[in-house]
Coordinates of C-alpha atoms in Angstrom, one line a residue:
M52 CA 78.3 -67.8 18.8
S53 CA 75.7 -70.3 17.6
Q54 CA 72.4 -70.5 19.6
F55 CA 72.6 -74.3 18.9
G56 CA 75.9 -74.7 20.8
F57 CA 74.3 -77.1 23.3
L58 CA 74.3 -79.7 20.4
Q59 CA 78.1 -79.6 20.0
P60 CA 79.2 -82.1 22.7
E61 CA 77.0 -85.1 21.7
W62 CA 75.7 -84.2 18.2
P63 CA 78.5 -82.3 16.4
N64 CA 77.1 -83.1 12.9
L65 CA 73.7 -81.7 13.8
H66 CA 75.4 -78.7 15.4
T67 CA 77.2 -78.0 12.1
T68 CA 73.9 -78.3 10.1
A69 CA 72.1 -76.0 12.5
M70 CA 74.9 -73.4 12.2
R71 CA 74.6 -73.5 8.4
A72 CA 70.9 -72.7 8.8
E73 CA 71.7 -69.9 11.2
I74 CA 74.4 -68.3 9.0
N75 CA 72.2 -68.3 5.9
A76 CA 69.0 -67.0 7.6
R77 CA 69.6 -63.4 6.7
A78 CA 71.9 -63.9 3.7
D79 CA 70.1 -66.7 1.9
P80 CA 66.8 -67.7 3.5
R81 CA 66.1 -70.5 1.0
A82 CA 69.4 -72.1 1.8
S83 CA 68.7 -71.7 5.5
G84 CA 65.4 -73.5 5.0
F85 CA 67.2 -76.3 3.2
H86 CA 69.7 -76.8 6.0
A87 CA 66.9 -76.7 8.7
R88 CA 65.1 -79.5 6.9
R89 CA 68.3 -81.4 6.5
F90 CA 68.8 -81.1 10.2
L91 CA 65.4 -82.6 10.8
E92 CA 66.2 -85.5 8.4
A93 CA 69.4 -86.4 10.2
A94 CA 67.8 -86.1 13.6
V95 CA 64.8 -88.3 12.7
A96 CA 67.1 -90.9 11.2
W97 CA 69.1 -91.0 14.4
L98 CA 65.9 -91.3 16.5
Y99 CA 64.8 -94.3 14.5
K100 CA 68.2 -96.0 15.0
A101 CA 68.5 -95.1 18.7
D102 CA 65.0 -95.3 20.2
A103 CA 63.5 -98.8 20.3
R104 CA 60.1 -97.3 20.8
L105 CA 60.0 -96.2 17.1
K106 CA 58.8 -98.7 14.6
P107 CA 60.2 -98.2 11.1
P108 CA 57.3 -97.6 8.5
Y109 CA 57.0 -99.3 5.2
Q110 CA 59.0 -96.5 3.6
D111 CA 61.9 -94.6 5.0
N112 CA 61.3 -91.2 3.5
L113 CA 60.9 -88.3 5.9
A114 CA 57.1 -88.0 5.5
A115 CA 56.6 -91.6 6.3
L116 CA 58.9 -91.5 9.3
L117 CA 57.1 -88.5 10.7
H118 CA 53.6 -89.9 10.2
E119 CA 54.4 -93.3 11.7
P120 CA 52.1 -93.5 14.8
S121 CA 55.0 -94.6 17.1
F122 CA 56.9 -91.4 16.2
R123 CA 54.0 -89.2 17.0
S124 CA 53.2 -91.0 20.3
T125 CA 56.9 -91.0 21.3
V126 CA 57.7 -87.3 20.6
G127 CA 54.3 -85.9 21.7
E128 CA 51.9 -83.7 19.8
T129 CA 53.9 -80.4 20.1
I130 CA 57.2 -81.8 18.8
Y131 CA 55.3 -83.8 16.1
Y132 CA 53.7 -80.6 14.7
K133 CA 57.1 -78.8 14.8
A134 CA 58.6 -81.6 12.8
V135 CA 55.9 -81.6 10.2
Y136 CA 56.1 -77.8 9.9
L137 CA 59.9 -78.0 9.4
K138 CA 59.5 -80.7 6.7
D139 CA 56.8 -78.9 4.8
T140 CA 58.4 -75.4 5.0
G141 CA 61.8 -76.8 4.1
N142 CA 60.2 -78.4 1.0
R143 CA 58.7 -75.1 0.1
A144 CA 62.1 -73.4 0.4
V145 CA 63.6 -75.8 -2.1
H146 CA 60.8 -76.7 -4.5
S147 CA 58.3 -73.8 -4.5
P148 CA 58.8 -70.8 -6.8
K149 CA 57.0 -68.6 -4.3
P150 CA 59.1 -66.1 -2.3
F151 CA 60.9 -67.5 0.8
S152 CA 61.7 -64.6 3.1
E153 CA 64.0 -64.0 6.0
T154 CA 60.9 -64.1 8.2
D155 CA 60.3 -67.7 6.9
A156 CA 63.9 -68.6 7.8
R157 CA 63.7 -67.1 11.2
T158 CA 60.4 -68.9 12.0
M159 CA 62.0 -72.2 10.9
L160 CA 65.0 -71.6 13.1
R161 CA 62.8 -70.9 16.1
E162 CA 60.9 -74.2 15.6
L163 CA 64.2 -76.0 14.9
F164 CA 65.6 -74.6 18.1
Q165 CA 62.7 -76.1 20.1
F166 CA 63.0 -79.4 18.3
A167 CA 66.8 -79.5 19.1
F168 CA 66.2 -78.5 22.7
W169 CA 63.7 -81.4 23.1
L170 CA 66.3 -83.8 21.5
I171 CA 68.9 -82.8 24.0
R172 CA 66.5 -82.7 27.0
T173 CA 65.3 -86.2 26.2
Y174 CA 68.4 -88.1 24.9
A175 CA 71.6 -86.3 26.0
K176 CA 73.8 -88.2 28.5
G177 CA 75.7 -85.2 29.6
P178 CA 74.7 -81.7 30.9
K179 CA 71.5 -80.1 29.6
P180 CA 71.0 -76.5 28.8
P181 CA 68.8 -74.6 31.3
D182 CA 65.0 -75.0 30.7
S183 CA 64.8 -71.2 30.5
L184 CA 66.9 -71.1 27.3
S185 CA 65.1 -69.6 24.4
F186 CA 65.8 -68.7 20.8
D187 CA 66.5 -65.0 20.0
P188 CA 66.1 -64.1 16.3
D189 CA 67.9 -60.8 17.0
K190 CA 71.1 -62.8 17.7
L191 CA 71.2 -64.3 14.2
P192 CA 74.5 -63.4 12.5
P193 CA 74.4 -60.5 10.0
P194 CA 74.6 -61.5 6.3
A195 CA 78.2 -62.1 5.3
A196 CA 79.2 -60.4 2.0
A197 CA 81.1 -63.6 1.0
I198 CA 77.9 -65.7 1.0
A199 CA 76.4 -66.0 -2.5
R200 CA 72.7 -67.0 -2.6
Q201 CA 72.1 -70.5 -4.0
S202 CA 69.5 -70.9 -6.7
Q203 CA 66.7 -73.4 -6.3
A204 CA 68.3 -75.5 -9.0
Q205 CA 71.5 -75.7 -6.9
L206 CA 69.6 -76.5 -3.7
Q207 CA 67.6 -79.2 -5.5
K208 CA 70.8 -80.7 -6.9
L209 CA 72.4 -80.7 -3.4
A210 CA 69.3 -82.3 -2.0
A211 CA 69.4 -85.1 -4.6
E212 CA 73.1 -85.7 -3.9
L213 CA 72.6 -85.9 -0.2
E214 CA 69.7 -88.2 -0.6
E215 CA 71.8 -90.5 -2.8
R216 CA 74.6 -90.5 -0.3
D217 CA 72.1 -91.3 2.6
A218 CA 70.7 -94.2 0.6
A219 CA 74.2 -95.6 0.0
L220 CA 75.1 -95.3 3.7
K221 CA 71.9 -97.1 4.7
A222 CA 72.6 -99.9 2.2
A223 CA 76.1 -100.3 3.6
E224 CA 74.8 -100.4 7.2
A225 CA 72.1 -102.9 6.3
A226 CA 74.8 -105.2 4.8
N227 CA 76.9 -105.0 8.0
A228 CA 75.5 -107.7 10.3
S229 CA 78.0 -106.7 13.1
L230 CA 76.1 -103.4 13.4
D231 CA 73.1 -105.2 14.9
A232 CA 74.8 -105.8 18.2
E233 CA 76.0 -102.2 18.3
V234 CA 72.6 -100.9 17.6
K235 CA 71.1 -103.1 20.3
A236 CA 73.6 -101.9 22.9
M237 CA 73.1 -98.3 21.9
R238 CA 69.3 -98.7 22.3
E239 CA 69.7 -100.2 25.7
Q240 CA 71.9 -97.3 26.8
I241 CA 69.5 -94.7 25.3
A242 CA 66.6 -96.3 27.1
Q243 CA 68.5 -95.8 30.4
T244 CA 69.3 -92.2 29.5
I245 CA 65.7 -91.4 28.6
A246 CA 64.5 -92.8 32.0
A247 CA 67.2 -90.8 33.8
N248 CA 66.3 -87.6 32.0
K249 CA 62.6 -88.1 32.9
T250 CA 63.4 -87.9 36.6
Q251 CA 64.0 -84.2 36.1
P252 CA 60.8 -82.3 35.2
D253 CA 61.0 -80.5 31.8
T254 CA 59.8 -76.9 32.4
H255 CA 61.0 -75.5 29.1
D256 CA 58.5 -73.5 27.1
Y257 CA 58.2 -75.2 23.7
G258 CA 55.9 -72.5 22.3
E259 CA 53.0 -74.9 21.6
A260 CA 50.6 -72.0 20.8
A261 CA 52.9 -70.5 18.2
T262 CA 53.5 -73.9 16.6
R263 CA 49.8 -74.6 16.5
D264 CA 49.1 -71.2 14.8
L265 CA 51.8 -71.8 12.3
F266 CA 50.4 -75.2 11.4
I267 CA 46.9 -73.9 11.1
D268 CA 48.0 -71.0 8.9
K269 CA 49.9 -73.5 6.7
L270 CA 46.8 -75.7 6.3
L271 CA 44.6 -72.7 5.5
R272 CA 47.0 -71.6 2.8
E273 CA 47.1 -75.1 1.3
A274 CA 43.3 -74.9 1.1
G275 CA 43.4 -71.5 -0.7
W276 CA 42.8 -69.1 2.2
D277 CA 44.9 -66.3 3.4
P278 CA 45.1 -66.4 7.2
N279 CA 46.5 -62.9 7.2
A280 CA 43.7 -61.3 5.2
P281 CA 41.7 -58.6 6.9
G282 CA 38.9 -59.9 9.1
V283 CA 40.1 -63.6 9.1
A284 CA 41.9 -63.9 12.5
E285 CA 40.8 -62.8 15.9
V286 CA 37.3 -61.8 14.8
K287 CA 35.2 -60.1 17.5
V288 CA 31.6 -61.4 18.1
T289 CA 28.9 -60.4 20.6
G290 CA 26.2 -62.3 22.2
M291 CA 28.4 -64.9 24.0
P292 CA 27.0 -66.5 27.2
S293 CA 29.5 -64.7 29.4
A294 CA 29.6 -61.6 31.6
S295 CA 30.9 -59.3 28.9
G296 CA 29.0 -61.1 26.0
V297 CA 32.1 -60.6 23.9
G298 CA 34.2 -63.3 22.2
F299 CA 37.0 -63.6 19.7
C300 CA 37.0 -66.3 17.0
D301 CA 40.4 -67.6 16.2
Y302 CA 39.5 -67.6 12.4
V303 CA 36.5 -66.8 10.3
L304 CA 36.4 -67.7 6.6
W305 CA 34.2 -65.4 4.6
G306 CA 32.3 -65.9 1.3
A307 CA 32.4 -63.4 -1.6
D308 CA 29.0 -62.1 -0.3
G309 CA 30.6 -61.1 3.0
K310 CA 28.8 -63.8 4.9
P311 CA 30.6 -66.4 7.2
L312 CA 31.3 -69.8 5.7
A313 CA 33.3 -71.3 8.5
V314 CA 34.6 -70.6 12.0
I315 CA 37.8 -72.2 13.3
E316 CA 38.7 -72.6 17.0
A317 CA 42.2 -73.7 17.9
K318 CA 42.9 -75.5 21.2
A319 CA 46.1 -76.7 22.8
T320 CA 46.6 -80.5 22.5
R321 CA 46.2 -80.9 26.3
H322 CA 42.5 -79.8 25.8
S323 CA 39.7 -82.0 24.5
A324 CA 38.7 -81.4 20.9
A325 CA 35.1 -81.3 22.2
K326 CA 35.9 -78.2 24.2
G327 CA 37.0 -76.4 21.1
Q328 CA 33.9 -77.7 19.2
Q329 CA 31.5 -76.3 21.8
Q330 CA 33.2 -72.9 21.7
A331 CA 33.1 -72.9 17.9
K332 CA 29.3 -73.6 18.1
L333 CA 28.8 -70.6 20.4
Y334 CA 30.8 -68.4 18.0
A335 CA 28.7 -69.8 15.1
D336 CA 25.5 -68.8 17.0
C337 CA 26.8 -65.2 17.3
L338 CA 27.9 -65.0 13.6
E339 CA 24.5 -66.4 12.5
R340 CA 22.6 -63.8 14.5
E341 CA 24.8 -61.0 13.1
H342 CA 25.0 -62.1 9.4
G343 CA 21.9 -64.2 8.8
Q344 CA 24.0 -67.2 7.8
R345 CA 25.4 -70.0 9.9
P346 CA 29.0 -70.9 9.2

């Protein structure tokens, strides 16, 4: 049984796409990543049609849609970073020659589950899943012998075909003036649904810390650093102004001479960036005393 079953009543097409990502996670991780990104594309396209708070950007590609300020403010920081992670990791699955593992697919599905839960919790008119619901990677279906892995060329071809189909559908919708009234009515109804859903506090754990760490790791890799290299994450320092005098830097980047070049402190979006900056300065003081170089 799919862990995305809560989508079926109101978003059957998204449910089908999520199931494809699930089924392929262990058998064909790259295909799983492709379908996870495809889910995001379809969901974001629906959001821009249904939620009047979202202002279409100058381009309608996924990157532009996600980085539009009204999207980020509407969905919130945690969901925004999940969406960007899904986009970028899905791109890597289809276009990068680097290995794409089952672990990558599982991580994408975990983030996709949270995005899908937020979608239902915010926009569904009918019953919602319990806030305690969580994604369990151990429940992913075993690899089916009948599933043959798709090559990157096949996935790229499929992506191009779907993009062409989406463009044709958008053009047809734009030419149909009668749809304007339908969209307006839908947006009014959605606005009422959003307001009604907000009356019930959302206590679901969206895994903000895990998403933050994934996003930082991605940025570090893009900059040429390995966040999983020895001595990079959770680096212990002494001399902190606390009772124990001990602290743990989230990340320290080291030079070839073994001296610290940079220290990175991650904070949840609900905290002020200044709080993280001050903590990083204290870690930098400790590292400077120990290594004779200030990061």
